[in-house]
PDB file of C-alpha atoms in Angstrom:
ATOM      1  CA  UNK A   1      87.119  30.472  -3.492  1.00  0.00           C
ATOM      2  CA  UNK A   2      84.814  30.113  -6.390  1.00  0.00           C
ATOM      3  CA  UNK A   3      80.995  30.135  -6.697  1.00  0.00           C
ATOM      4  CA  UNK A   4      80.826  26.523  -7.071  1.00  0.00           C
ATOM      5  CA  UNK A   5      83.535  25.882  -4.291  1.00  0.00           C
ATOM      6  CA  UNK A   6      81.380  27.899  -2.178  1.00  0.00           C
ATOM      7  CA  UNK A   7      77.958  25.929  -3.323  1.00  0.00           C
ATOM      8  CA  UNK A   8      79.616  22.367  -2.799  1.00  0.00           C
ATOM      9  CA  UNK A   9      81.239  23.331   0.921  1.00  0.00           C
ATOM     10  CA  UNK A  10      77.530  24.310   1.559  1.00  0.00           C
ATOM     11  CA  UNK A  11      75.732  21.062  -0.369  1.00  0.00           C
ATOM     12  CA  UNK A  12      78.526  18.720   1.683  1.00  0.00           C
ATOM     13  CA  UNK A  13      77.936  20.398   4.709  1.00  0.00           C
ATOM     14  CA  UNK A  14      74.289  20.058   5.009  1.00  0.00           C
ATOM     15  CA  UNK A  15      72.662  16.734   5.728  1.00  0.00           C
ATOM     16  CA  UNK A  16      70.355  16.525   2.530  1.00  0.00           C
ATOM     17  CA  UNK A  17      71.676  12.856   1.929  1.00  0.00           C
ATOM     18  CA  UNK A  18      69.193  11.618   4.903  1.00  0.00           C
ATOM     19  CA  UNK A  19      65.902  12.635   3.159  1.00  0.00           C
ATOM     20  CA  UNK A  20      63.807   9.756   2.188  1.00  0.00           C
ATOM     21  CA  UNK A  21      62.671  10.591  -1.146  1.00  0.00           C
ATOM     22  CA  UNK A  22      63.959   8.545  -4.000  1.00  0.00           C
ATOM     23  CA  UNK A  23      64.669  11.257  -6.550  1.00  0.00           C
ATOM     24  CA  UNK A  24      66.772  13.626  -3.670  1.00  0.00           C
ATOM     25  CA  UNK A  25      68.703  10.388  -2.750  1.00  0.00           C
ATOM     26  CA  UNK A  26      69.520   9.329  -6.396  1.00  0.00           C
ATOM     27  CA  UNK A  27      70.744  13.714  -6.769  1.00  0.00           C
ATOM     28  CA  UNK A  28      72.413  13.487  -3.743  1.00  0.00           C
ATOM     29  CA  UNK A  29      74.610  10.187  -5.422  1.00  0.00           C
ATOM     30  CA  UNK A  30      75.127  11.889  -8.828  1.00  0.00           C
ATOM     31  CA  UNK A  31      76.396  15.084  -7.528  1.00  0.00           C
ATOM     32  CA  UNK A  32      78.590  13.558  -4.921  1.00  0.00           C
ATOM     33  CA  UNK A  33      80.033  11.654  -8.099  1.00  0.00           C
ATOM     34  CA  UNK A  34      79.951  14.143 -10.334  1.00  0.00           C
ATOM     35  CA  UNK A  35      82.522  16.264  -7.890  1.00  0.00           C
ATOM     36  CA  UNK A  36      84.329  13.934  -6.202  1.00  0.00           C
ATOM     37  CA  UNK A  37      87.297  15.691  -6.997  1.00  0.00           C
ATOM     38  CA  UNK A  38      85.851  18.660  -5.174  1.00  0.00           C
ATOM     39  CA  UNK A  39      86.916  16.074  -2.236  1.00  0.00           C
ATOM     40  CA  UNK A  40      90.185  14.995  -2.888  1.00  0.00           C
ATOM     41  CA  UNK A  41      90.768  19.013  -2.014  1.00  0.00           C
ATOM     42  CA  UNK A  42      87.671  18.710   0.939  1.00  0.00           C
ATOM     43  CA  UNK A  43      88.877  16.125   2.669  1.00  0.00           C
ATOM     44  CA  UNK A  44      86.930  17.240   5.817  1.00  0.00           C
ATOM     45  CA  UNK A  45      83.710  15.951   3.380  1.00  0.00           C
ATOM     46  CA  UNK A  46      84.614  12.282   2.441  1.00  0.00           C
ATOM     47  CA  UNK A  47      83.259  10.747   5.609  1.00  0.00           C
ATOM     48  CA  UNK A  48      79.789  12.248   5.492  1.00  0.00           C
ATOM     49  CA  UNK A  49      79.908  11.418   1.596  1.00  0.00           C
ATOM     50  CA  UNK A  50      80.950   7.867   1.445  1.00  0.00           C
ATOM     51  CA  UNK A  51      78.567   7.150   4.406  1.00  0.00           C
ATOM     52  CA  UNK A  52      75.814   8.738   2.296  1.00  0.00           C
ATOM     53  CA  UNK A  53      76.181   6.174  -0.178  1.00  0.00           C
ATOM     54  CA  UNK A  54      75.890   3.427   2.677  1.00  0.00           C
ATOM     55  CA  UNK A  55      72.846   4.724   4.103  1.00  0.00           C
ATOM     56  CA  UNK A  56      71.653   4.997   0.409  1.00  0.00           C
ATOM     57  CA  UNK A  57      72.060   1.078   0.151  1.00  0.00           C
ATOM     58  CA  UNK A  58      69.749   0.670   2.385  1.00  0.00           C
ATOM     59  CA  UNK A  59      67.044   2.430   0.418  1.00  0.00           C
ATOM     60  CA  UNK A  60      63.409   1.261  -0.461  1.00  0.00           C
ATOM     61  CA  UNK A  61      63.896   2.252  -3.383  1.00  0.00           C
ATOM     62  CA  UNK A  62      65.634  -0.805  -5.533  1.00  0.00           C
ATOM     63  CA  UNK A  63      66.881   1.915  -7.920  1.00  0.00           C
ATOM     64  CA  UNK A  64      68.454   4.126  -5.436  1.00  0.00           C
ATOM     65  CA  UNK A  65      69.965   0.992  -3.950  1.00  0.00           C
ATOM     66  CA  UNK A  66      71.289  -0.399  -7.372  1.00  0.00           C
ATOM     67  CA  UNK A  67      72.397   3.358  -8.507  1.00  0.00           C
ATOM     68  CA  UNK A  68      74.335   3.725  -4.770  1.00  0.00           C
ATOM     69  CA  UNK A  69      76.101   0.990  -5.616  1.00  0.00           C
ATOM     70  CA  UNK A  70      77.538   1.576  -8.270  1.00  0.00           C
ATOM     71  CA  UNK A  71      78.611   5.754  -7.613  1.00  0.00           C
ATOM     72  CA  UNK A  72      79.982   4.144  -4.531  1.00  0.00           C
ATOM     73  CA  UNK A  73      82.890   2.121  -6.065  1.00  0.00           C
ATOM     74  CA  UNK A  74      82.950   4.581  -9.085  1.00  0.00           C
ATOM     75  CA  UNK A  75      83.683   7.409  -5.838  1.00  0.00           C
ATOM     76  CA  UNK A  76      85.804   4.994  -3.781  1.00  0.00           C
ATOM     77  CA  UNK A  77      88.243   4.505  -6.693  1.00  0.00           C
ATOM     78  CA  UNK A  78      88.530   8.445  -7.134  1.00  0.00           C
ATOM     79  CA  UNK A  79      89.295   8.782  -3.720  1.00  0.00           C
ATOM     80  CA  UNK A  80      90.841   5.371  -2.310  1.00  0.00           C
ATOM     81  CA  UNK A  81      94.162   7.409  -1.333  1.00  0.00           C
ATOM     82  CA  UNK A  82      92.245   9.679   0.710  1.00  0.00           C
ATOM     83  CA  UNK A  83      90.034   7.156   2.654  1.00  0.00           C
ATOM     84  CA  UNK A  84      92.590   5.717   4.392  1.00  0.00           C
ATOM     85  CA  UNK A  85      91.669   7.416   7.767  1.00  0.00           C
ATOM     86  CA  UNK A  86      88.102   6.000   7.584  1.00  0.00           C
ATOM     87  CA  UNK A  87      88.542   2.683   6.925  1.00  0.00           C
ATOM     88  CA  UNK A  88      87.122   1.799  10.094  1.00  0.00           C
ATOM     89  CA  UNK A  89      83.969   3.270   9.691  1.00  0.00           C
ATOM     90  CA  UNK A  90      83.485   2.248   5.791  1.00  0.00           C
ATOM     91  CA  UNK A  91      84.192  -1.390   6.730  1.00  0.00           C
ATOM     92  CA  UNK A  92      81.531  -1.525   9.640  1.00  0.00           C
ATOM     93  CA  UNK A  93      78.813  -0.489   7.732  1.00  0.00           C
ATOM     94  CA  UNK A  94      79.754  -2.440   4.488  1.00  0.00           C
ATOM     95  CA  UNK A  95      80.305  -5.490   6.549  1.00  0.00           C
ATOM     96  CA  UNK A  96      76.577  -6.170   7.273  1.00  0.00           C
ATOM     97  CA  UNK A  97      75.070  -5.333   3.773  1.00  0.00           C
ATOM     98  CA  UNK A  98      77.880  -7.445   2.214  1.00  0.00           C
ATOM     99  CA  UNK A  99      76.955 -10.297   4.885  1.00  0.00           C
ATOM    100  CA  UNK A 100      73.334  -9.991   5.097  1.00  0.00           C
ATOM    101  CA  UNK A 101      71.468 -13.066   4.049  1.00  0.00           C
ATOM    102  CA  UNK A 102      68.920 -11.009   2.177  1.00  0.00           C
ATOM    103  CA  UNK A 103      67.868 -10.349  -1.340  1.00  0.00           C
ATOM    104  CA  UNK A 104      67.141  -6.970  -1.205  1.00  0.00           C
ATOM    105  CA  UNK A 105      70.545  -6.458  -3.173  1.00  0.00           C
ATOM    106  CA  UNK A 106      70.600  -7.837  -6.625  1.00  0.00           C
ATOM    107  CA  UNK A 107      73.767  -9.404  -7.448  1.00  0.00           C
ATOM    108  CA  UNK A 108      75.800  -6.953  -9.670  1.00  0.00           C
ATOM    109  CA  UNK A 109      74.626  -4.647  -6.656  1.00  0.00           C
ATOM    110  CA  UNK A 110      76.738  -6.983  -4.074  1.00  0.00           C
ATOM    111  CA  UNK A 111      79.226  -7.620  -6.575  1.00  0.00           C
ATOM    112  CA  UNK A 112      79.780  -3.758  -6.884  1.00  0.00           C
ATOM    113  CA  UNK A 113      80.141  -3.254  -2.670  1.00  0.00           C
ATOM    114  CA  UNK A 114      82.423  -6.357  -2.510  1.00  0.00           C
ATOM    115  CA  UNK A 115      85.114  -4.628  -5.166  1.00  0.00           C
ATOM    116  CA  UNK A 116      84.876  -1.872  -2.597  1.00  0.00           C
ATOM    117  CA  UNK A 117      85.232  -3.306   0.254  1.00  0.00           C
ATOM    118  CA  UNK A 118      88.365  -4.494  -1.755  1.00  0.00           C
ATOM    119  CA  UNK A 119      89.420  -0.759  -2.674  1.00  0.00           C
ATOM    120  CA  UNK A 120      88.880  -0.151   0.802  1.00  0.00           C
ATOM    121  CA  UNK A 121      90.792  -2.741   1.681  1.00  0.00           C
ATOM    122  CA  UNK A 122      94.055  -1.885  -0.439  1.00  0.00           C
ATOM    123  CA  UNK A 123      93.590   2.128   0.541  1.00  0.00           C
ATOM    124  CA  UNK A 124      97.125   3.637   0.914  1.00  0.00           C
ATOM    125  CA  UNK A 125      98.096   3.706   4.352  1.00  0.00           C
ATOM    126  CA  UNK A 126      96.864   0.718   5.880  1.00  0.00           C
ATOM    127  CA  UNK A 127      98.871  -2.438   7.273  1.00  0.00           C
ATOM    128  CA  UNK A 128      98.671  -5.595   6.152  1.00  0.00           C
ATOM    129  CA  UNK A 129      97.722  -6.912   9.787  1.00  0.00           C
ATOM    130  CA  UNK A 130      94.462  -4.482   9.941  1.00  0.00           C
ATOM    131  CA  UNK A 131      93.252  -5.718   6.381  1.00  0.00           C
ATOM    132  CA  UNK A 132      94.226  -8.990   6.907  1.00  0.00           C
ATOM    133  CA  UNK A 133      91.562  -8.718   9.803  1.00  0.00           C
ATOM    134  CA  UNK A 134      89.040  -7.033   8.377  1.00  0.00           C
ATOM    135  CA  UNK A 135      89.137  -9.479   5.356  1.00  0.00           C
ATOM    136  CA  UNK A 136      89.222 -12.418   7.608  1.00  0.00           C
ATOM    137  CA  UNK A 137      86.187 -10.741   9.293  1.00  0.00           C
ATOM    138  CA  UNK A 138      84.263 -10.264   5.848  1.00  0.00           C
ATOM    139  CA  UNK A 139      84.919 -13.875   4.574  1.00  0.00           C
ATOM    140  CA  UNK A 140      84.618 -16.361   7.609  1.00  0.00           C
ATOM    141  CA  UNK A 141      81.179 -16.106   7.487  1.00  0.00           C
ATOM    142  CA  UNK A 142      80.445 -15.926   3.966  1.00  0.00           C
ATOM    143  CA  UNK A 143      83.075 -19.395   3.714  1.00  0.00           C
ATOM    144  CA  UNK A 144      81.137 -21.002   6.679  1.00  0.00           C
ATOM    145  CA  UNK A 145      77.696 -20.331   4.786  1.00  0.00           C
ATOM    146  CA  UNK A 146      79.069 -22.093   1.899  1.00  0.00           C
ATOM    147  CA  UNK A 147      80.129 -24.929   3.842  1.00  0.00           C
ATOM    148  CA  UNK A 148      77.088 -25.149   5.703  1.00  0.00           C
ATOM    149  CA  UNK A 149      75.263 -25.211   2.379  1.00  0.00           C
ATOM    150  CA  UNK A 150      77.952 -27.818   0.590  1.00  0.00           C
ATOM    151  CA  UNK A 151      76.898 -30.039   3.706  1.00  0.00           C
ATOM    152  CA  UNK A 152      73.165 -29.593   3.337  1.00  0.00           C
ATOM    153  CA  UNK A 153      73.365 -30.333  -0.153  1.00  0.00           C
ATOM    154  CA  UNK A 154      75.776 -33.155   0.358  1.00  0.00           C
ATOM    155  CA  UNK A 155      73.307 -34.890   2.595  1.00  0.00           C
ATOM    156  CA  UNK A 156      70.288 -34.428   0.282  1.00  0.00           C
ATOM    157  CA  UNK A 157      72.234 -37.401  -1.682  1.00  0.00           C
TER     158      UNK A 157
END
């Protein structure tokens, strides 16, 4: 194993994705990025990685928040044959930020986690019946807001 092969095991190892300040969060992102073909090989590392990027959502910071959003569908894409085994966790925690009726997400920033969830959702490896059910999960609620809200403004006439 090589220097760097050594130094990544060790930076995707340690928890350093759950400190608080902005510029370690936004480092954390890039270098996750930068060698997320230093998972494809790791596997052991994508769940602790891709979760980083969901806790990273949920940052104070807007810019962490808008930059995890992006690297996370840029990182999904590299790896959506290997997430396959983690779908279950990747969907639970997307499933509230995507729902939340909140706008500490700008749109492009919800826009980027939906064409995850949608990478997610066509990962090698999983049945039609589970992502059926996890899309069904997803839009329900988003498809009853708009209804709700067609009504409302439907009655305001």
């Amino acid at each position: 194993r090589s220097a760097l092969g050594t130094l990544l095991e060790m930076f995707f190892s340690c928890n350093c994705r759950s400190h608080s300040h902005p510029a370690v969060q936004r480092t954390y992102l890039e270098i996750v990025y930068r060698y997320s073909q230093f998972l494809q090989q790791q596997q052991q590392h994508i769940p602790n990685a891709l979760l980083g990027y969901l806790h990273a959502v949920g940052h104070s910071s807007a810019s962490v928040r808008s930059r995890a959003c992006y690297l996370f569908l840029r990182v999904l894409k590299t790896l959506r044959s290997q997430v396959g085994g983690h779908i279950a966790d990747l969907m639970g925690m997307m499933e509230p930020l995507l729902l939340a009726d909140t706008q500490a997400l700008e749109q492009q920033d919800r826009l980027f986690l939906f064409e995850a969830a949608g990478n997610v959702l066509g990962a090698e490896g999983l049945n039609h019946e589970t992502a059926a059910w996890y899309l069904t999960k997803l839009l329900e609620p988003l498809l009853e807001r708009m209804q709700n809200g067609a009504s409302r403004y439907m009655g305001a006439e």
